[in-house]
Tab-separated table of C-alpha atoms in Angstrom:
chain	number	residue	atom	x	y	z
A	639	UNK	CA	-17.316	0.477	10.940
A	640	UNK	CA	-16.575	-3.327	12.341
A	641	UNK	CA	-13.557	-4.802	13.364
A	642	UNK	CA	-13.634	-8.800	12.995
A	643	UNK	CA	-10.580	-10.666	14.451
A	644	UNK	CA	-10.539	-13.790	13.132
A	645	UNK	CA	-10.079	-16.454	15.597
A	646	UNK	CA	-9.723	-19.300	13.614
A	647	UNK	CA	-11.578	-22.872	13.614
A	648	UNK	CA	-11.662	-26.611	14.226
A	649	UNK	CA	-10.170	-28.093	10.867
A	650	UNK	CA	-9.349	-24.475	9.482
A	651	UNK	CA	-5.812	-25.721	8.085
A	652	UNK	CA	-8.021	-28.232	5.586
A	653	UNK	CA	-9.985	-25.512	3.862
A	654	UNK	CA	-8.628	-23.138	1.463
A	655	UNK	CA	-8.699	-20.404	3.561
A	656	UNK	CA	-6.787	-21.767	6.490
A	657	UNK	CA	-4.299	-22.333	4.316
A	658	UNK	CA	-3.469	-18.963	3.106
A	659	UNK	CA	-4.087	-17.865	6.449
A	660	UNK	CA	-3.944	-18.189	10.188
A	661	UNK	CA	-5.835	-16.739	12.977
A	662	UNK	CA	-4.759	-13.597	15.177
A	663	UNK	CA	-3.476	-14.787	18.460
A	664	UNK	CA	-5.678	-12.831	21.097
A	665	UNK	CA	-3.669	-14.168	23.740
A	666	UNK	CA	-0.484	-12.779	22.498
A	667	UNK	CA	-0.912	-9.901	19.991
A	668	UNK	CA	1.860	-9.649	17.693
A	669	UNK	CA	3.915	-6.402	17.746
A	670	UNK	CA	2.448	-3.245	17.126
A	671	UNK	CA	-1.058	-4.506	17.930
A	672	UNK	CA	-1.089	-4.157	21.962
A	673	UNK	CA	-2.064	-1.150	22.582
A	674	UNK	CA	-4.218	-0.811	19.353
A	675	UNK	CA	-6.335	-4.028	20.902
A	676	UNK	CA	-6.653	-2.218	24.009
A	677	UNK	CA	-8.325	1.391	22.641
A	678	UNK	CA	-10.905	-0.526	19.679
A	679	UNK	CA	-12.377	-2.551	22.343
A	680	UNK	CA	-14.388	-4.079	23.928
A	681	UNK	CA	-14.525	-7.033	21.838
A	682	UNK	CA	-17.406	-9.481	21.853
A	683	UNK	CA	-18.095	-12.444	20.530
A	684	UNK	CA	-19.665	-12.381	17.154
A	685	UNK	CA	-20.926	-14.597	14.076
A	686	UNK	CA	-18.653	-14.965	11.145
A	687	UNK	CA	-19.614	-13.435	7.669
A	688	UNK	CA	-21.010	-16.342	5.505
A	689	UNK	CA	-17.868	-17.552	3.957
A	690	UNK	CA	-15.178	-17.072	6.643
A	691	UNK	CA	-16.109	-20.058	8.518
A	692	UNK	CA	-14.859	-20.346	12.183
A	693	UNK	CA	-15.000	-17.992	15.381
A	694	UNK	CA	-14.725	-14.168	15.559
A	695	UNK	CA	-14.808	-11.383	18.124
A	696	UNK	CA	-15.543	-8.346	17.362
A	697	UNK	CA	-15.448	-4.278	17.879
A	698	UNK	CA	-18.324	-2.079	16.432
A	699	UNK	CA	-17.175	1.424	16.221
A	700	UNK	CA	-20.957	2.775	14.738
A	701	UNK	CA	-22.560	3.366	11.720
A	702	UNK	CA	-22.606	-0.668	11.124
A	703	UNK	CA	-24.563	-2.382	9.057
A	704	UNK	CA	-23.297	-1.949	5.284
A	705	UNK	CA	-20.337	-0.002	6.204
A	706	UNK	CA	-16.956	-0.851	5.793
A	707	UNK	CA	-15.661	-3.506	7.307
A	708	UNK	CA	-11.896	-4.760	8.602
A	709	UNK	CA	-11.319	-8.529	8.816
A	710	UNK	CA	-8.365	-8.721	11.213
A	711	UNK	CA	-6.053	-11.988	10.802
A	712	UNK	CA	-2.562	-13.522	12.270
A	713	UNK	CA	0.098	-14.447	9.229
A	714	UNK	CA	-0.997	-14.547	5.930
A	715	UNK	CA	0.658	-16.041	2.602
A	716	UNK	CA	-0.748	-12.217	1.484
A	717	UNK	CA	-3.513	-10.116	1.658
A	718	UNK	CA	-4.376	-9.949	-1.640
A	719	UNK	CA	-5.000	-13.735	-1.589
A	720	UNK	CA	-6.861	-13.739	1.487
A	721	UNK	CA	-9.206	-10.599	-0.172
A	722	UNK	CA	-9.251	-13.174	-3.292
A	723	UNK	CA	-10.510	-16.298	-1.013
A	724	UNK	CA	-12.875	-14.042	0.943
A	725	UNK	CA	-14.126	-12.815	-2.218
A	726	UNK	CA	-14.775	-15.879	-3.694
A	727	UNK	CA	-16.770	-17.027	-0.952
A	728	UNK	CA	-18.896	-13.904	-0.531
A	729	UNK	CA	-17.601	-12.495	2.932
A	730	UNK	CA	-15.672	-9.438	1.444
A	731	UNK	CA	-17.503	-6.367	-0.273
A	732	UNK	CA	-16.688	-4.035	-2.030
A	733	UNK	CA	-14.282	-1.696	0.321
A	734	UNK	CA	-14.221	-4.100	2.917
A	735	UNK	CA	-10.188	-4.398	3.974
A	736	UNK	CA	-8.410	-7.420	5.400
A	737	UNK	CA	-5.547	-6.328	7.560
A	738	UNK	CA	-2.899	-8.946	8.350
A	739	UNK	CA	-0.132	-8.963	11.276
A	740	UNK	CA	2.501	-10.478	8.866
A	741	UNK	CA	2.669	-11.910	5.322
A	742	UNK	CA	4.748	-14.759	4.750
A	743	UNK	CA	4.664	-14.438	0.696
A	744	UNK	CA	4.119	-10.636	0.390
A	745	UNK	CA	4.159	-9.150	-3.013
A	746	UNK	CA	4.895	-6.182	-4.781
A	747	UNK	CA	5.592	-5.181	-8.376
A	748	UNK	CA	7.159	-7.519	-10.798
A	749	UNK	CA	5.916	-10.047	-8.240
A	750	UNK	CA	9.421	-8.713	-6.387
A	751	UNK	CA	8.828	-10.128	-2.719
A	752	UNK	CA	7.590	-7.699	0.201
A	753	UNK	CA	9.432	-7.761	3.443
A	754	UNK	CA	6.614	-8.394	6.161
A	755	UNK	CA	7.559	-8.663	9.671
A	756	UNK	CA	4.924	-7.952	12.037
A	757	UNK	CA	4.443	-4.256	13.382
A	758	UNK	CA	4.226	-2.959	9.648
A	759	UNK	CA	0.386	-2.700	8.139
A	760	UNK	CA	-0.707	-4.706	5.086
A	761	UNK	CA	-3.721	-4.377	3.786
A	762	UNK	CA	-5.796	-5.885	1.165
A	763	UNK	CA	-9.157	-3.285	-0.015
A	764	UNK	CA	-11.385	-4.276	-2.218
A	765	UNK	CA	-12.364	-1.542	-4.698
A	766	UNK	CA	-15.275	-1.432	-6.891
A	767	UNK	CA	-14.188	-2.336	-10.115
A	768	UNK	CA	-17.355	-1.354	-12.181
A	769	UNK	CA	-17.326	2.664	-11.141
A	770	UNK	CA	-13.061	3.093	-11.073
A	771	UNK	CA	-10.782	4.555	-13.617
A	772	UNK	CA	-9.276	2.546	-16.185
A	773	UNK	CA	-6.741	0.103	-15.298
A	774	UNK	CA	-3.593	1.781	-15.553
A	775	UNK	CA	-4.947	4.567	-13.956
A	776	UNK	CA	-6.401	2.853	-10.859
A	777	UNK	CA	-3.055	1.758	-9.097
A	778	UNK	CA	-2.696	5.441	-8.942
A	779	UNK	CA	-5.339	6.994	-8.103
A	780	UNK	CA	-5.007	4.830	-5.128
A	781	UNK	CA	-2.045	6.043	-4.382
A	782	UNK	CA	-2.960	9.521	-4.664
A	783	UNK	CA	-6.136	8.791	-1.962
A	784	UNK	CA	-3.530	7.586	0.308
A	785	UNK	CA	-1.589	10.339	0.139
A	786	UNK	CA	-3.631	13.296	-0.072
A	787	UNK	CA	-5.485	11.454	2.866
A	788	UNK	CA	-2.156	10.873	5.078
A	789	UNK	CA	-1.897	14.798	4.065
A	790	UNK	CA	-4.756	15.573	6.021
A	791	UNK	CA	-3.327	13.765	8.859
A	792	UNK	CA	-0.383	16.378	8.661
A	793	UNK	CA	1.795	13.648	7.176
A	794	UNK	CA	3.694	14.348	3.614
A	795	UNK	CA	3.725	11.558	1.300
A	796	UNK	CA	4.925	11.474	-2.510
A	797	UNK	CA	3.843	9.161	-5.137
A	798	UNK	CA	7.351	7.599	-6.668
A	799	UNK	CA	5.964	6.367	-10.021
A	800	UNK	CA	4.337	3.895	-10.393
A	801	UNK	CA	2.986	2.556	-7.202
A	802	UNK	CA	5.058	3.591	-4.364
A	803	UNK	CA	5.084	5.893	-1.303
A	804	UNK	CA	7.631	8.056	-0.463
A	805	UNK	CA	7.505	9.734	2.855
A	806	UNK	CA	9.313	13.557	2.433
A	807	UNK	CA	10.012	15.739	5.160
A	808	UNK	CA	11.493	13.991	7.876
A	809	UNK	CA	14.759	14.076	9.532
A	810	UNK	CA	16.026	10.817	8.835
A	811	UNK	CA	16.138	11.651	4.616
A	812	UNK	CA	19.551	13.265	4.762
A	813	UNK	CA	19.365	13.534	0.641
A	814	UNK	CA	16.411	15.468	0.744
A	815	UNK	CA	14.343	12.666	-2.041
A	816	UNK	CA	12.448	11.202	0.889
A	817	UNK	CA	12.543	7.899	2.317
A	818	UNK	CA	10.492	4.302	0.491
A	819	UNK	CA	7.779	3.565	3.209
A	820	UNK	CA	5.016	1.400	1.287
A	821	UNK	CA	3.684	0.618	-1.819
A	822	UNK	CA	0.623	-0.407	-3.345
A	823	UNK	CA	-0.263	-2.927	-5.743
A	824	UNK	CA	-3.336	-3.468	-7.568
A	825	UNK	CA	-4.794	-7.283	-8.968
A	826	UNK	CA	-7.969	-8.271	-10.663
A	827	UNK	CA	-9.602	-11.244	-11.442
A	828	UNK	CA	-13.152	-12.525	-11.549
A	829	UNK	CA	-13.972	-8.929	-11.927
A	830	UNK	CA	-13.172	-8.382	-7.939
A	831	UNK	CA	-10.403	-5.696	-7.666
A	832	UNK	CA	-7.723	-5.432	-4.944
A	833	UNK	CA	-5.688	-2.915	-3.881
A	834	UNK	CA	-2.700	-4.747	-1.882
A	835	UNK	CA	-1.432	-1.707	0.045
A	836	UNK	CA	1.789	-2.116	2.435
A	837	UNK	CA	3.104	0.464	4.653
A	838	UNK	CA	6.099	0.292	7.122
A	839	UNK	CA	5.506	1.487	10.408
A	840	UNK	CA	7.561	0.515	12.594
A	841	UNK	CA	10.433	-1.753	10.570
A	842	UNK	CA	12.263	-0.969	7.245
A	843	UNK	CA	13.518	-3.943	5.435
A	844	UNK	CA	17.365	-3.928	6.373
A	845	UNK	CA	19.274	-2.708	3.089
A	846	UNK	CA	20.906	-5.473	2.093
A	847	UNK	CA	17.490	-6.866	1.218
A	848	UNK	CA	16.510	-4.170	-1.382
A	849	UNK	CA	16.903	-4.459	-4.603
A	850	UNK	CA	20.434	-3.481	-6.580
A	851	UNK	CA	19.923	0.535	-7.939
A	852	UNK	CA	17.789	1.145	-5.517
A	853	UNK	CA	16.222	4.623	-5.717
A	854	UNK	CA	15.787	6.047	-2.116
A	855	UNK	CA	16.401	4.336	1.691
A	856	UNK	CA	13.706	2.720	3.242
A	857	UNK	CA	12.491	4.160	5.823
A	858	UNK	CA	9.268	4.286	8.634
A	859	UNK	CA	6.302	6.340	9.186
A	860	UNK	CA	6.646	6.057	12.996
A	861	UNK	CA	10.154	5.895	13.163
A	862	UNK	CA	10.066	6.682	17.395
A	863	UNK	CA	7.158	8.085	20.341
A	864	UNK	CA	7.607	10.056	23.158
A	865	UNK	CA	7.786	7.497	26.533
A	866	UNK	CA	4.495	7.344	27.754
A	867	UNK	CA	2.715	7.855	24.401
A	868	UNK	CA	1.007	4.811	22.446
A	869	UNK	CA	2.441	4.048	19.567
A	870	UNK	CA	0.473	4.084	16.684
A	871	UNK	CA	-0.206	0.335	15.288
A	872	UNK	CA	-2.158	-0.912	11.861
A	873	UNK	CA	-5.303	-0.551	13.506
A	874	UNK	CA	-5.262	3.018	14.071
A	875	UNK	CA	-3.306	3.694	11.384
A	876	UNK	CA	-5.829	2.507	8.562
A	877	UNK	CA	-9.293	3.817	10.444
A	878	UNK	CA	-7.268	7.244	10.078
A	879	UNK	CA	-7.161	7.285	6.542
A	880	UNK	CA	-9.489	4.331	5.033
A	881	UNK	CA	-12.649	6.506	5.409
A	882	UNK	CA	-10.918	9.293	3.761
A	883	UNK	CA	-9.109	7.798	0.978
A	884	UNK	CA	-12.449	5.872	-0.221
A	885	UNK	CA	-14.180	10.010	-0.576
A	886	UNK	CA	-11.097	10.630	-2.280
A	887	UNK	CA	-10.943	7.649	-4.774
A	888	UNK	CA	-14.561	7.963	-5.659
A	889	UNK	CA	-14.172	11.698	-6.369
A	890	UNK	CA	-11.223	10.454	-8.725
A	891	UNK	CA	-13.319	7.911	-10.686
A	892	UNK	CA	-15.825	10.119	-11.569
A	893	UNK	CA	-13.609	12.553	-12.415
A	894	UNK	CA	-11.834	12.403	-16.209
A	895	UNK	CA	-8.310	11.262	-16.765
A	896	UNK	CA	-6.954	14.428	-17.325
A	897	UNK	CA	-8.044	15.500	-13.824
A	898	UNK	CA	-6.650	12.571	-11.852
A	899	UNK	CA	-3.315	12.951	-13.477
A	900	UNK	CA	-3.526	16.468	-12.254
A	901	UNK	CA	-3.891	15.751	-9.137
A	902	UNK	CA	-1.316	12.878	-9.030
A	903	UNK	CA	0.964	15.211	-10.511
A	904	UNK	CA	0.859	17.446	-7.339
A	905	UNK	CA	1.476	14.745	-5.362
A	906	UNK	CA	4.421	12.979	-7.806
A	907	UNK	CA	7.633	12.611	-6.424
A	908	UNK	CA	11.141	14.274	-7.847
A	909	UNK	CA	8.706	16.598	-10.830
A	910	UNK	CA	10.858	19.041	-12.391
A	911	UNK	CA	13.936	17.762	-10.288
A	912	UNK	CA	16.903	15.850	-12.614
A	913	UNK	CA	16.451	11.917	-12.569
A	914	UNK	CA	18.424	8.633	-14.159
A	915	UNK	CA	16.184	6.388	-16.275
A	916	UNK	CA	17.098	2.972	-16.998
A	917	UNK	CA	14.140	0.787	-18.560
A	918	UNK	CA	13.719	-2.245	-16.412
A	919	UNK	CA	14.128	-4.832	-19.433
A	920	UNK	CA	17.626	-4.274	-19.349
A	921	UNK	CA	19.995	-5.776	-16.402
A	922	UNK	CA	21.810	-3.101	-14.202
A	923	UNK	CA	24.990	-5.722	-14.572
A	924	UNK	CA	24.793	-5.051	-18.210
A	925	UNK	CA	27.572	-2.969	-18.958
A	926	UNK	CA	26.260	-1.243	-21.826
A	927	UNK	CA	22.901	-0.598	-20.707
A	928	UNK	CA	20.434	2.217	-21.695
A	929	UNK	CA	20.414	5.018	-19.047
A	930	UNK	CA	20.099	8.324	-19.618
A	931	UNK	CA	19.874	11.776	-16.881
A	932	UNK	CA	16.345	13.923	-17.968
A	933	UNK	CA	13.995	15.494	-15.772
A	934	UNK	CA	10.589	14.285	-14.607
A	935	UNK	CA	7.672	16.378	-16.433
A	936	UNK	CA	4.633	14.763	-15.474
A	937	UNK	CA	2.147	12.178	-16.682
A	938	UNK	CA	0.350	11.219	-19.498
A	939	UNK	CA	-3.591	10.757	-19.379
A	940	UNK	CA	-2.794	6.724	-19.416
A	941	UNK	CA	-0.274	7.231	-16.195
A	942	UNK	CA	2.819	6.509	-18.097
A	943	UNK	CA	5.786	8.648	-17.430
A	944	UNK	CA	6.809	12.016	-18.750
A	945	UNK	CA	10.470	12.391	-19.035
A	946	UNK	CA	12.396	15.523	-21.090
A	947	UNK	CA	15.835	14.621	-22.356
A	948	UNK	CA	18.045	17.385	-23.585
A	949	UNK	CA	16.987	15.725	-27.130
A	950	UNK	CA	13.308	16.205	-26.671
A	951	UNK	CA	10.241	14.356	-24.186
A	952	UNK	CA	10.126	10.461	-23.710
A	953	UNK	CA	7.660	8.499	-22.312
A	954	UNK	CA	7.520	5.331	-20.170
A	955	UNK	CA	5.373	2.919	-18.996
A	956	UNK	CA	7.991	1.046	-17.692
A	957	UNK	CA	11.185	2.314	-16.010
A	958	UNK	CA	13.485	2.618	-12.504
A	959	UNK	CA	14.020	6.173	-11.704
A	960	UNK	CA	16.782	7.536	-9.285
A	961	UNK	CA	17.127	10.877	-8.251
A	962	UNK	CA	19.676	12.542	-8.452
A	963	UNK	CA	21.272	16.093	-7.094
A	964	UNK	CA	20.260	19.234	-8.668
């Protein structure tokens, strides 16, 4: 795999490109990134791919040539625009990731804004949208590669339906429903399809900046290291898993429907534990509002939810869920 830092470009804040984005500063790597420069080195210089114009350096960890490759930038407006721009111009392939040291217009579902101070990873991954499952499946079978491949990492991460991560196991979840450490959103057009995939590392958004109702903290995956131990930054955090998650999402598209909601299932957050459902169309102000206490089941083959009500099963493609105690 190849690591290209983008160092920007004469004129780059003219172009479409430079506007969504600016370049990584070598001199002063933002948080999280030190060490991380340091250990994927040495960098050389290096030609751009045709289409992301300007100067690069670059790392070449083997097996180059059509591999995977990681397009390193400064801020972004988000990832999934940059992977959109790139796209466009023919310098991103298909599981090519841009990786981004902050996002100044991060998004996440409902086009809700994503808190993205540096020292956190956000990625944007382009998956092949010809060979994946269907669309309402693919948001979550990425989220299962993630977390089956974090799993192999010795990390425990749930899937909270639909689309975000849910790190369990760790002594900062006092309630025992895990903490909210990333999410992933998916967005297609012109037939090229992005995963937007953000994961906190080393800052949680403070709470007063989550949304009202909700469902669990927020927490980090590397929440504090040992003096004398690198911490683990975006960098090494995404070559541990990218390689990994790609085997497991291609196992999942060719595999049927009924299989990849299995194996989401196993990895689905609060199943068979008590939960309130409220359906997002309806204000939490609203007084009168229609929530009800059932109990997670599963999924359906077209990744809605499963819930059972003492009055019989429900299903939802759309709803907040909050856990609550047994």
């Amino acid at each position: 795999m190849s690591i290209l830092v983008w160092m920007g470009a004469d004129g780059e804040e003219t172009d479409a490109l430079g506007a969504i984005a600016k370049p990584f500063d070598w001199s002063a790597p933002p948080v999280g990134w030190a060490d991380d420069m340091v250990v994927y080195g040495p960098w050389l210089d290096a030609a751009c791919p045709q289409g992301l114009s300007g100067e690069c350096v670059a790392a070449d960890l083997g097996n180059g040539g059509d591999m995977p490759r990681m397009l390193v930038f400064g801020s972004v407006s988000s990832t999934l625009d940059v992977c959109r721009e790139l796209a466009a111009s023919g310098a991103l392939r298909e599981w090519d990731a841009v990786i981004a040291a902050s996002q100044w217009s991060g998004r996440g579902q409902l086009r809700r804004g994503w808190h993205s101070p540096e020292g956190n990873m956000y990625v944007g991954w382009r998956i092949p949208s010809s060979k994946g499952p269907g669309d309402e499946l693919a948001s979550i079978a990425v989220g299962v590669a993630l977390a089956e491949a974090f799993a192999r990492l010795g990390v425990e991460i749930e899937l909270k339906w639909p689309n975000d991560l849910v790190l369990m196991k760790c002594p900062e979840d006092e309630g025992g429903w895990g903490l909210k450490i990333g999410g992933v959103l998916l967005e297609e057009r012109g037939g090229v399809l992005v995963a937007g995939i953000g994961v906190n590392l080393h800052q949680a958004p403070p709470e007063e900046t989550l949304r009202d109702g909700y469902a669990v903290p927020a927490g980090c995956l590397v929440t504090s290291t040992p003096a004398g131990q690198r911490r683990a930054g975006p960098l090494a955090i995404w070559l541990s898993v990218a390689g990994t998650a790609q085997r497991i999402y291609e196992e999942l598209a060719a595999s049927s429907a009924a299989e990849l909601v299995e194996r989401a299932e196993a990895r689905l957050a609060w199943k068979d534990r008590p939960v309130l459902v409220r359906q997002e169309s309806v204000p939490a102000e609203q007084e009168n509002f229609d929530k009800r206490t059932g109990r997670i089941v599963g999924l359906t083959v077209h990744g809605a939810i499963r819930i059972a009500f003492d009055d019989g099963e429900k299903t939802f493609s759309s709803a907040q869920l909050t856990p609550l105690a047994s």
